[in-house]
Amino acid sequence: MRYSFVHTSHHIRPYLHKVKLKFDAFRHVRTFSTADKPTVVEETTKTYPSTNDQKQCFDEMVECRKKEARSSVVVQVGNPSKSAALVNQVCSRHGNVANLFHYTHKDKELLLLEFDSELSAVNLLASCSHNNNVKVIPAASPFLWLKAMPSESSASVSARFPPVIREENLANDNLEDLLSNAKSISEQMIILEDQTRLSEIGHRLRWITCVQIERMLSGLFPSLQVLPFGSFVNGCGRNGCDLDMAVSLDGNCGSEPLEVKSPLIFQAKAAINNPRLQTQRHIEVFADILQNFTTGCTQVQRILQARVPIVKFYHEFTGVDCDLSMGSLTGVFMSELLYLYDKIDWRFRPLVTAVRHWGAWARLTDMVPGPRITNFTLTLMVVFFMQRRSPAILPTLGEMIKLARPQVDTRQTNDVDCTFLRDPSMFQERGKLNEESLEDLFIEFLRFIESFDFNERSVSIITGTALRKFDSKPLYVQNPLERELNVSRNVNLKELTRVVMEARNALYILETQEDQGPANWGLLALPRAERVRRLNPKTSHYNYVTQIDMKDLFSNDTDDEIDDLVEVKLSKSEVNPQTTSPFAAAHNQTKPAATESRPVSSLNAMNGFIKQVQLNTGLAVNSPKNLPLKSEKNRKAIEKQKRK
C-alpha cells in the first residue's frame, strides 16, 4: 500500500503535513520516491530553528553541532515566564541570543540559551561567579543558575530576545490514536519514527555535555576531542537514549596528522609499552576528574577490565546516562557509516525504527547485556537486507571503499582501516530506482529473517552477500570495520530461535489484517501477539516442542549418519513449520514417517546428555532408559562439551 498526505482521514492529515515539514526543515530534505512522494498543501507551520541535520557530511554535522554547544549555556530558573526578562537583561549584555529552549528535569526549570557566536558565551561565562555563601569546588561549566535580582528596564534589549521554545516529549500519550488513524502501515512507520525520535532539545543537551567534558579534559591535553557515537549521532536515536563518547587525545580523529611547521616540540613523558594499561590509567584519571571537579556528573563508575575500558556516569542537569571510552575510534566511524546510509535513502531510518520497536515489543532485545540480540545487530541486518533488494537501495561497504577519495576519506585508528566514501550524494540517485514502500520493506524484512539460513550463512554488509560462517556461533553478523569480530556472538541458539519465530508470528499478524479490529491493526497488532497465539496456537513456538527420540542419537551408525538423521527428524516434525528450529526446513509441513528401531551395541550412562541437548537446542527429548552410547568417540566429545 502507498501512503499519501492528501488521501487520508481528516484526523491524520494535518498531523502528517506537520511531519513532512519537520522532516524538510528540521532533519534534512528527504527525497521521496515517485510512489510515496507526498503532496504538500500551503500552510504556515512552526519548525525548529536548527537545520544542522541537513548536512550531508558527517564531519560537517559534528562541527556545526559542537559550534552550537560551545555557544550555549543552561540556566536554572524559578519561574521561566517571570525570569525570562531578567535572563534577557543579563545575557543580552554579552551578545544576541539566537535560540532559547525551556525544559524541565526533576522539578527543575531550565533554559538552554544559544548565542549567535561562541565569543558571547565565553564572555558570559567569564562574568559569572560562584556562590560565596556555600563551600563549593570553583570549577567553571556551562551550567548556571539565576539568583533573584531587582528587575531593570528591558525595553532596549527585548527586541533581540527570541521567544521561548517549549518542547514536550514527542512520545506522547496519543501515539496509539495517531497510529490507529493512519491509512497504511507506511504512514504508521512515519508517525512512529517522528513521535519517538530524539527531540531537538535532547540533541542539544547531549552535545553540550560533550563540550563540557571536552573543556574539562583539554586542560591536560590541549588537542583533545570528545566525539559522540552510537544511535545519538547515527540518526537512529530515540527519546531517552544514552550518550556514548570516545576521547581522542591528539585530536586528528583518525585522519593523517597535519605537517608540523614549527621546529619546537613539546617535552613529554614516555608512554607505557602496554597500550591497554596506558588506556586504563588515562580512564582512571578521567573518572577522578569527572567525579571530583565536573559539575553535574554523578554516579561515576569505573569499568577498567572490559574489552574497551569505560567510565559510566549520570548527568543530573541533562538527565543523560553517559559512557566515556578512549583508544579506538571504530565506534565513531561505524556511527558515521550508518549516518551516511540514512542520508542515502530516507526509508532507512523509519524502517530501523519499526524493526527496533518490533524487537522491543516481542522482548527480543534488552536494555542490559545478555544473550539477546542487540539493536545494533538488528540495524546491521536492516542494512544487509536493503543491500540485497532488487534494485539495491543501499550500497555495500565494499563499493564505498573502492570509491573512497585519497586523503579526503582516509581514516585509521588502532591499526583498523576505516576508509570509505564519505559523500552520500553519489548513491542517492541510484536508490531512487527502487520504489518499494515502507510497508513492503518491513514485511519483506520479516520474511528475510524467517527464511535466512543462519545455520550456514553469515550477515556481512561489506559484500552484501551471505558468506559462510567464520565460527560456530548460532548467529554471525560481521563487524564491518573490525572484520574478525562477530557483533552477535552473545546471541545463543534459544534467542535466535525466538527471533525467527517472532518474525513468523509478526508475518501472520500482518497477513491477516482483516481479522483484526479497526483500532488493532498494522504495527499496533504486533505487541498484542499473545492474543493471536491464544486464538491460533499453531502460530506460536511456545505451544509445540519438537520431540527427539534418543534411539536416533545412540546407535552404531557413523557420526555423519547420526547428524543427517537428526536433521531429517527436525525437518519432518509434526510441529507446524512456524514452530520448528530455524535450521530445519522452514516450509516442510509433512508428517514424520515411521522410523525403524536401530540396533544397539553396548550400555553406557548418559550422564546429563539429555540436559545438554535441551540446553543447546531448546527441544524436548524422549529419554528411554539404558540406551547405549554409540562410540567412545562420542562419549569423549560429550564430556568435553559438558566441561565447557
XYZ file of C-alpha atoms in Angstrom:
644
model
C 0.000 0.000 0.000
C 1.129 3.526 -0.822
C 0.671 6.440 1.517
C -0.277 9.969 0.603
C -0.601 13.138 2.589
C -3.751 14.030 0.629
C -5.804 10.824 0.655
C -6.032 10.434 4.430
C -8.689 10.839 7.063
C -9.415 14.289 8.462
C -7.910 13.169 11.803
C -4.447 12.441 10.496
C -3.988 14.756 7.505
C -2.886 17.895 9.457
C -0.505 15.851 11.569
C 1.166 14.193 8.563
C 1.623 17.547 6.915
C 3.388 18.778 10.061
C 5.584 15.659 9.987
C 6.597 16.397 6.394
C 7.544 19.970 7.238
C 9.563 18.780 10.217
C 11.440 16.323 8.029
C 12.285 19.001 5.468
C 13.141 21.863 7.802
C 14.482 20.220 10.952
C 16.014 16.888 9.975
C 17.083 17.053 6.356
C 15.428 17.389 2.962
C 14.463 13.806 2.196
C 13.961 12.573 -1.328
C 10.745 10.605 -1.693
C 10.208 8.076 -4.441
C 7.547 8.853 -7.035
C 5.195 6.343 -5.459
C 5.476 7.733 -1.929
C 6.032 11.417 -2.656
C 3.526 13.493 -0.651
C 1.642 16.493 -1.931
C 2.241 19.487 0.353
C -0.554 21.962 0.968
C 0.467 25.555 1.603
C 0.285 26.145 5.339
C 2.320 28.070 7.877
C 3.745 25.674 10.443
C 6.389 26.446 13.037
C 9.591 24.491 12.550
C 12.691 24.047 14.633
C 15.345 26.700 14.212
C 18.230 24.280 13.746
C 18.971 22.915 10.283
C 22.253 21.206 11.033
C 20.828 17.778 10.270
C 20.572 18.854 6.635
C 24.326 18.474 6.433
C 25.270 15.625 4.125
C 28.758 15.149 5.519
C 29.167 13.629 8.981
C 32.142 15.868 9.851
C 30.174 18.998 8.933
C 27.245 17.918 11.108
C 29.551 17.253 14.084
C 31.311 20.594 13.699
C 28.019 22.532 13.452
C 26.556 20.782 16.475
C 29.708 21.417 18.501
C 29.643 25.070 17.489
C 26.057 25.278 18.741
C 27.067 23.666 22.041
C 30.080 25.946 22.523
C 27.772 28.930 22.008
C 25.216 27.690 24.553
C 24.641 27.760 28.310
C 21.997 26.158 30.545
C 20.432 28.352 33.250
C 18.287 27.032 36.099
C 15.475 29.452 36.923
C 12.486 29.586 39.237
C 9.569 30.583 37.017
C 10.537 30.529 33.307
C 7.949 33.127 32.272
C 8.831 35.576 35.065
C 12.594 35.003 34.786
C 12.748 35.447 31.022
C 13.024 39.232 31.270
C 15.880 39.036 33.776
C 17.705 36.426 31.722
C 17.168 38.711 28.752
C 18.811 41.624 30.561
C 21.815 39.638 31.753
C 22.574 37.675 28.594
C 21.927 40.432 26.064
C 24.801 42.435 27.569
C 27.197 39.903 26.056
C 25.570 39.235 22.680
C 22.449 38.283 20.790
C 20.558 35.171 21.929
C 19.749 33.211 18.786
C 17.612 30.442 20.306
C 16.048 29.799 23.695
C 14.692 26.416 24.825
C 12.845 25.526 28.018
C 12.791 22.057 29.577
C 12.031 20.517 32.968
C 14.133 17.868 34.688
C 13.476 16.521 38.191
C 11.267 19.501 39.112
C 13.947 21.924 37.930
C 13.046 24.607 35.397
C 15.946 25.151 32.994
C 16.583 27.352 29.974
C 19.075 26.496 27.242
C 20.328 29.674 25.550
C 22.263 29.696 22.305
C 24.167 32.849 21.385
C 24.894 33.819 17.814
C 28.664 33.482 18.457
C 30.994 31.463 20.670
C 32.640 34.653 21.939
C 29.369 35.817 23.505
C 29.111 32.593 25.511
C 32.748 32.897 26.593
C 32.181 36.478 27.776
C 29.053 35.444 29.670
C 30.879 32.630 31.489
C 33.751 34.990 32.300
C 31.295 37.321 34.068
C 29.810 34.533 36.218
C 30.848 33.859 39.806
C 30.450 31.165 42.467
C 28.171 31.255 45.462
C 30.251 32.664 48.301
C 27.730 31.505 50.907
C 28.291 27.812 50.171
C 31.573 25.954 50.160
C 31.926 24.562 46.633
C 34.633 23.422 44.219
C 35.122 26.501 41.991
C 35.048 24.733 38.623
C 33.620 26.580 35.616
C 30.909 24.948 33.483
C 28.147 25.984 31.071
C 25.528 25.016 33.693
C 24.373 28.067 35.688
C 21.557 29.147 37.997
C 19.842 32.515 38.232
C 19.572 34.272 41.576
C 16.903 36.858 42.333
C 17.826 40.442 41.390
C 15.914 43.719 41.085
C 14.426 43.907 37.623
C 15.689 46.511 35.228
C 14.187 48.107 32.201
C 14.443 45.746 29.262
C 13.000 47.975 26.553
C 16.325 48.348 24.791
C 17.058 44.659 24.526
C 13.634 42.989 24.344
C 13.600 43.101 20.556
C 16.689 40.893 20.373
C 15.327 38.275 22.773
C 13.837 35.252 20.937
C 10.607 33.542 22.021
C 10.958 30.600 24.394
C 10.571 27.234 22.635
C 8.923 24.737 24.945
C 9.393 21.198 23.733
C 7.316 18.412 25.154
C 8.226 14.747 24.960
C 7.446 13.634 21.399
C 6.445 10.149 22.564
C 3.085 11.447 23.816
C 0.073 9.632 25.136
C -1.902 9.788 21.890
C 0.633 7.802 19.865
C -1.743 4.836 19.705
C -4.540 7.054 18.385
C -2.273 8.533 15.733
C -1.180 5.077 14.593
C -4.713 3.696 14.532
C -5.948 6.633 12.404
C -3.279 6.149 9.737
C -4.314 4.766 6.354
C -1.393 2.357 5.842
C 1.490 0.706 7.629
C 3.797 3.089 5.761
C 2.074 6.030 7.439
C 2.315 4.274 10.789
C 6.068 3.850 10.360
C 6.464 7.540 9.507
C 4.450 8.571 12.566
C 6.273 6.141 14.849
C 9.664 7.473 13.749
C 8.607 11.089 14.181
C 6.976 10.590 17.585
C 9.793 8.591 19.187
C 12.913 10.181 17.696
C 15.269 12.231 19.836
C 13.981 15.790 20.129
C 15.945 18.933 19.328
C 16.449 19.771 22.993
C 17.638 16.184 23.524
C 20.261 16.665 20.824
C 21.456 19.973 22.229
C 21.721 18.698 25.807
C 23.879 15.763 24.705
C 26.137 17.957 22.608
C 26.614 20.476 25.420
C 27.544 17.550 27.699
C 30.232 16.504 25.198
C 31.598 20.044 25.051
C 31.642 20.298 28.857
C 33.691 17.070 29.187
C 35.987 18.220 26.391
C 36.660 21.546 28.133
C 37.406 19.840 31.446
C 39.943 17.423 29.939
C 41.535 19.823 27.453
C 43.492 21.447 30.284
C 45.685 18.334 30.311
C 45.565 17.700 26.556
C 45.035 20.906 24.504
C 44.291 18.964 21.288
C 41.828 16.563 22.946
C 38.421 15.971 21.362
C 35.378 14.201 22.782
C 33.443 12.545 19.954
C 29.953 11.087 20.461
C 28.962 7.867 18.733
C 26.104 5.377 18.728
C 22.424 5.910 17.959
C 22.589 9.510 19.199
C 24.575 10.649 16.140
C 23.856 7.984 13.506
C 20.252 9.152 13.083
C 18.526 6.319 14.968
C 18.471 7.964 18.405
C 15.263 7.669 20.402
C 13.982 9.657 23.366
C 15.924 8.656 26.464
C 18.883 7.156 24.612
C 22.224 7.219 26.397
C 25.345 9.117 25.323
C 28.461 7.225 24.215
C 31.647 9.288 23.916
C 35.159 8.480 22.724
C 38.233 10.535 23.640
C 40.860 11.352 21.029
C 43.985 12.802 22.661
C 45.696 14.025 19.503
C 42.530 15.475 18.001
C 43.116 14.306 14.424
C 40.197 11.837 14.675
C 41.906 9.084 12.734
C 42.926 11.228 9.755
C 46.512 11.776 8.742
C 48.265 14.260 11.083
C 48.985 17.692 9.683
C 52.509 18.584 8.692
C 54.409 20.155 11.603
C 55.697 23.582 10.607
C 57.327 24.665 13.855
C 60.687 23.177 14.857
C 59.656 23.377 18.522
C 58.440 20.125 20.092
C 56.735 19.620 23.467
C 58.703 17.909 26.195
C 56.587 14.960 27.358
C 56.633 11.774 29.384
C 57.124 8.478 27.596
C 54.026 6.299 27.246
C 53.846 2.818 28.758
C 54.724 -0.026 26.411
C 51.424 -1.727 27.228
C 48.726 0.302 25.357
C 45.862 -1.282 27.298
C 47.444 -0.440 30.641
C 48.071 3.123 29.459
C 44.423 3.453 28.424
C 43.247 2.132 31.799
C 45.363 4.713 33.623
C 44.017 7.527 31.477
C 40.430 6.401 32.022
C 41.004 6.238 35.771
C 42.314 9.834 35.775
C 39.347 10.977 33.677
C 37.000 9.283 36.154
C 38.593 11.176 39.049
C 38.166 14.478 37.188
C 34.505 13.726 36.437
C 33.759 12.668 39.981
C 35.616 15.421 41.817
C 35.510 18.503 39.603
C 32.949 18.261 36.781
C 29.610 19.914 37.515
C 26.579 17.654 37.169
C 28.470 14.355 36.793
C 27.312 11.869 39.430
C 27.223 8.086 39.972
C 30.678 7.672 38.415
C 31.625 4.017 37.820
C 34.987 2.761 36.559
C 34.822 -0.343 34.351
C 38.505 -0.835 33.567
C 38.601 -4.596 32.900
C 36.187 -4.540 29.970
C 37.421 -5.159 26.429
C 37.122 -1.400 25.971
C 37.676 0.332 29.366
C 34.960 2.901 30.057
C 33.665 5.315 32.685
C 29.904 5.371 33.277
C 28.234 8.380 34.871
C 24.952 10.240 35.067
C 24.499 13.940 34.287
C 21.987 15.459 36.686
C 21.295 18.610 34.632
C 20.643 16.884 31.311
C 19.240 13.595 32.632
C 21.512 11.540 30.364
C 23.385 8.312 31.142
C 26.893 8.623 29.698
C 29.733 6.248 28.772
C 33.238 7.645 28.201
C 35.852 5.488 26.472
C 39.274 6.043 24.982
C 41.516 4.414 22.419
C 39.772 3.045 19.357
C 37.501 5.325 17.310
C 35.830 2.495 15.383
C 32.543 3.271 17.152
C 32.653 6.827 15.811
C 33.327 5.668 12.246
C 30.635 2.981 12.497
C 28.165 5.687 13.506
C 29.327 7.765 10.556
C 28.662 4.854 8.189
C 25.087 4.437 9.452
C 24.632 8.218 9.292
C 25.613 8.109 5.602
C 23.166 5.267 4.929
C 20.394 7.429 6.383
C 21.400 10.249 4.027
C 21.421 7.926 1.017
C 17.805 6.813 1.388
C 15.065 8.348 3.571
C 13.417 4.955 4.203
C 16.363 3.642 6.215
C 15.559 5.446 9.478
C 11.786 4.668 9.627
C 12.498 1.023 8.787
C 15.144 0.738 11.513
C 12.765 2.390 13.984
C 9.961 -0.057 13.190
C 12.298 -3.062 13.429
C 13.713 -1.920 16.773
C 10.237 -1.359 18.212
C 9.152 -4.769 16.964
C 12.153 -6.271 18.751
C 11.296 -4.413 21.955
C 7.604 -5.331 21.801
C 8.448 -9.004 21.280
C 11.063 -8.838 24.092
C 13.812 -9.862 21.678
C 16.096 -7.043 22.826
C 17.087 -5.995 26.316
C 18.473 -2.896 27.993
C 21.255 -4.832 29.733
C 23.925 -7.036 28.092
C 22.991 -10.690 27.809
C 22.170 -13.461 25.340
C 19.529 -11.452 23.472
C 20.026 -9.736 20.136
C 21.000 -6.050 20.278
C 19.624 -3.034 18.427
C 22.991 -2.606 16.717
C 22.807 -6.148 15.338
C 19.239 -5.551 14.109
C 20.380 -2.327 12.420
C 23.170 -4.126 10.540
C 20.666 -6.763 9.448
C 18.414 -3.999 8.086
C 21.376 -2.578 6.113
C 22.169 -6.058 4.776
C 18.527 -6.541 3.781
C 18.361 -3.197 1.931
C 21.593 -4.034 0.107
C 20.011 -7.247 -1.204
C 16.858 -5.689 -2.638
C 16.434 -5.622 -6.393
C 17.420 -2.993 -7.329
C 19.631 -2.376 -4.304
C 18.645 0.515 -2.046
C 21.916 0.898 -0.121
C 25.475 0.334 -1.391
C 27.770 -2.220 0.174
C 30.711 -1.095 2.235
C 32.980 -2.671 -0.378
C 31.615 -0.278 -3.011
C 32.148 2.687 -0.714
C 35.728 1.594 -0.037
C 36.507 1.346 -3.755
C 35.166 4.861 -4.383
C 36.976 6.437 -1.406
C 38.921 9.582 -2.260
C 42.610 9.628 -1.274
C 43.360 11.678 1.862
C 39.821 13.132 1.978
C 38.209 9.874 3.095
C 41.254 8.222 4.680
C 40.770 7.272 8.338
C 42.658 4.847 10.558
C 42.503 4.056 14.269
C 44.451 1.441 16.223
C 45.607 -0.276 13.018
C 41.998 -0.553 11.798
C 41.443 0.928 8.339
C 38.164 2.887 8.368
C 38.468 4.386 4.888
C 35.264 4.591 2.824
C 33.456 7.161 0.687
C 32.061 9.904 2.887
C 29.910 11.612 0.242
C 26.416 10.041 0.120
C 25.284 12.060 -2.909
C 26.925 9.569 -5.288
C 24.421 6.854 -4.296
C 21.233 8.866 -3.792
C 20.165 8.790 -7.424
C 20.685 5.040 -7.637
C 18.491 4.490 -4.587
C 15.536 6.123 -6.372
C 15.346 3.175 -8.777
C 13.771 1.125 -6.003
C 10.259 2.400 -5.251
C 9.192 -0.106 -2.616
C 7.070 1.388 0.146
C 7.959 1.248 3.821
C 5.220 -1.302 4.397
C 6.601 -3.621 1.721
C 10.123 -3.285 3.111
C 9.027 -4.063 6.674
C 7.105 -7.180 5.655
C 9.913 -8.357 3.393
C 12.422 -7.846 6.207
C 10.389 -10.128 8.462
C 10.278 -12.670 5.645
C 14.061 -12.337 5.258
C 14.543 -13.109 8.975
C 12.152 -16.041 8.759
C 13.844 -17.695 5.775
C 17.555 -16.830 6.108
C 19.936 -19.769 6.630
C 21.533 -18.685 9.905
C 22.947 -22.178 10.395
C 25.389 -21.953 7.489
C 25.499 -18.319 6.416
C 26.665 -15.033 7.906
C 25.453 -11.452 7.524
C 28.045 -9.067 6.073
C 27.347 -5.534 4.844
C 30.834 -5.432 3.331
C 29.843 -7.593 0.368
C 26.082 -7.695 0.773
C 26.158 -11.465 0.252
C 25.533 -14.394 2.590
C 29.017 -15.792 3.162
C 29.867 -18.953 5.067
C 30.102 -18.501 8.821
C 33.534 -17.983 10.338
C 32.709 -19.567 13.698
C 30.199 -21.924 15.282
C 28.058 -19.262 16.956
C 24.315 -19.545 16.184
C 24.265 -16.054 14.671
C 27.162 -14.428 12.825
C 26.909 -10.733 11.915
C 30.291 -9.465 10.799
C 31.647 -6.232 12.224
C 32.142 -4.148 9.058
C 35.218 -2.309 10.381
C 36.866 -4.859 12.680
C 36.169 -7.750 10.355
C 37.473 -10.500 12.585
C 34.746 -9.753 15.160
C 31.206 -11.118 15.338
C 28.933 -8.425 16.788
C 26.270 -11.051 17.603
C 28.484 -13.582 19.359
C 26.427 -13.099 22.557
C 23.225 -14.449 20.950
C 22.545 -18.078 21.847
C 20.520 -20.620 19.921
C 17.408 -20.170 22.046
C 17.283 -16.405 21.441
C 17.953 -16.789 17.706
C 15.087 -19.283 17.523
C 12.855 -16.735 19.262
C 13.818 -14.064 16.721
C 12.839 -16.338 13.820
C 9.607 -17.437 15.457
C 8.584 -13.871 16.352
C 9.211 -12.855 12.736
C 6.839 -15.618 11.642
C 4.277 -14.549 14.208
C 4.505 -10.934 13.008
C 4.103 -12.043 9.398
C 0.988 -13.991 10.330
C -0.473 -10.944 12.091
C 0.233 -8.561 9.197
C -1.098 -11.005 6.601
C -4.434 -11.492 8.426
C -5.351 -7.858 8.966
C -8.983 -8.486 8.064
C -9.363 -10.470 11.305
C -8.286 -7.514 13.444
C -10.417 -4.711 14.837
C -10.314 -1.185 13.373
C -8.069 0.079 16.202
C -5.858 -3.006 16.327
C -4.091 -3.303 13.017
C -0.671 -2.843 11.442
C 2.092 -2.005 13.893
C -0.420 -1.805 16.742
C -1.131 -5.513 16.381
C 2.487 -6.568 16.848
C 2.704 -6.023 20.641
C -0.529 -7.997 21.029
C 0.846 -11.208 19.588
C -0.085 -13.080 22.794
C -3.774 -12.708 21.970
C -3.187 -14.035 18.462
C -1.284 -17.009 19.905
C -4.240 -17.909 22.087
C -6.589 -17.840 19.106
C -4.181 -19.668 16.819
C -1.904 -21.944 18.902
C -0.068 -23.293 15.863
C 1.381 -19.871 15.123
C 3.427 -19.866 18.321
C 6.608 -21.745 19.061
C 5.672 -21.804 22.749
C 2.840 -24.315 22.217
C 4.690 -27.023 20.340
C 8.075 -28.573 21.124
C 9.786 -30.950 18.731
C 10.322 -34.420 20.173
C 13.637 -36.199 19.511
C 13.858 -39.936 20.108
C 17.043 -40.955 21.910
C 17.177 -44.095 19.757
C 18.086 -41.834 16.866
C 21.070 -40.419 18.766
C 22.568 -43.601 20.174
C 23.348 -46.354 17.641
C 26.132 -47.988 15.700
C 25.881 -45.560 12.805
C 28.629 -43.099 11.960
C 28.629 -39.524 13.233
C 27.592 -38.149 9.846
C 24.698 -40.583 9.573
C 23.500 -39.641 13.053
C 23.643 -35.905 12.218
C 21.733 -36.448 8.985
C 19.091 -38.471 10.804
C 18.540 -35.746 13.419
C 18.160 -33.145 10.672
C 15.559 -35.344 8.945
C 13.655 -35.738 12.190
C 13.622 -31.999 12.748
C 12.583 -31.154 9.186
C 9.736 -33.746 9.174
C 8.400 -32.966 12.654
C 4.646 -32.849 13.229
C 5.025 -29.362 14.554
C 3.789 -26.503 12.421
C 6.626 -25.062 10.273
C 6.370 -21.830 12.239
C 7.491 -23.690 15.373
C 10.462 -25.640 14.113
C 14.114 -24.789 14.610
C 15.430 -22.038 12.318
C 17.894 -24.570 10.984
C 15.173 -27.030 9.900
C 13.255 -26.925 6.619
C 11.151 -23.798 7.042
C 8.223 -24.759 4.849
C 8.046 -28.548 5.127
C 4.714 -29.454 6.670
C 4.696 -33.219 6.057
C 4.184 -35.634 8.918
C 7.080 -37.847 10.020
C 7.360 -41.265 8.521
C 7.706 -44.318 10.715
C 11.274 -44.777 11.912
C 12.703 -48.212 12.491
C 14.366 -49.064 15.781
C 18.119 -49.005 15.462
C 20.427 -51.701 16.825
C 22.473 -51.010 19.931
C 25.983 -52.120 20.745
C 26.704 -51.563 24.447
C 25.268 -49.913 27.560
C 26.716 -46.647 28.850
C 25.458 -43.971 31.193
C 24.023 -40.859 29.535
C 25.125 -38.579 32.461
C 23.470 -35.297 31.620
C 23.454 -35.634 27.848
C 19.705 -35.126 27.681
C 20.022 -31.860 29.599
C 22.816 -30.738 27.268
C 20.710 -31.419 24.167
C 17.793 -29.499 25.643
C 20.037 -26.591 26.601
C 21.692 -26.327 23.171
C 18.612 -26.856 21.011
C 15.690 -25.836 23.212
C 13.959 -29.087 22.173
C 12.344 -31.689 24.432
C 13.969 -35.133 24.314
C 12.382 -38.528 24.986
C 14.764 -40.483 27.213
C 14.302 -44.293 27.297
C 16.481 -45.935 29.925
C 19.739 -47.775 29.318
C 20.320 -46.662 25.729
C 23.894 -47.348 24.576
C 26.295 -44.646 23.588
C 27.297 -45.487 20.024
C 31.053 -44.982 20.370
C 33.866 -43.983 22.702
C 34.494 -41.009 20.438
C 31.023 -39.648 21.089
C 31.398 -40.063 24.840
C 34.628 -38.022 24.928
C 33.120 -35.270 22.783
C 30.068 -35.040 25.022
C 32.123 -34.896 28.211
C 34.292 -32.192 26.685
C 31.184 -30.187 25.797
C 29.859 -30.607 29.354
C 33.089 -29.275 30.821
C 32.781 -26.171 28.662
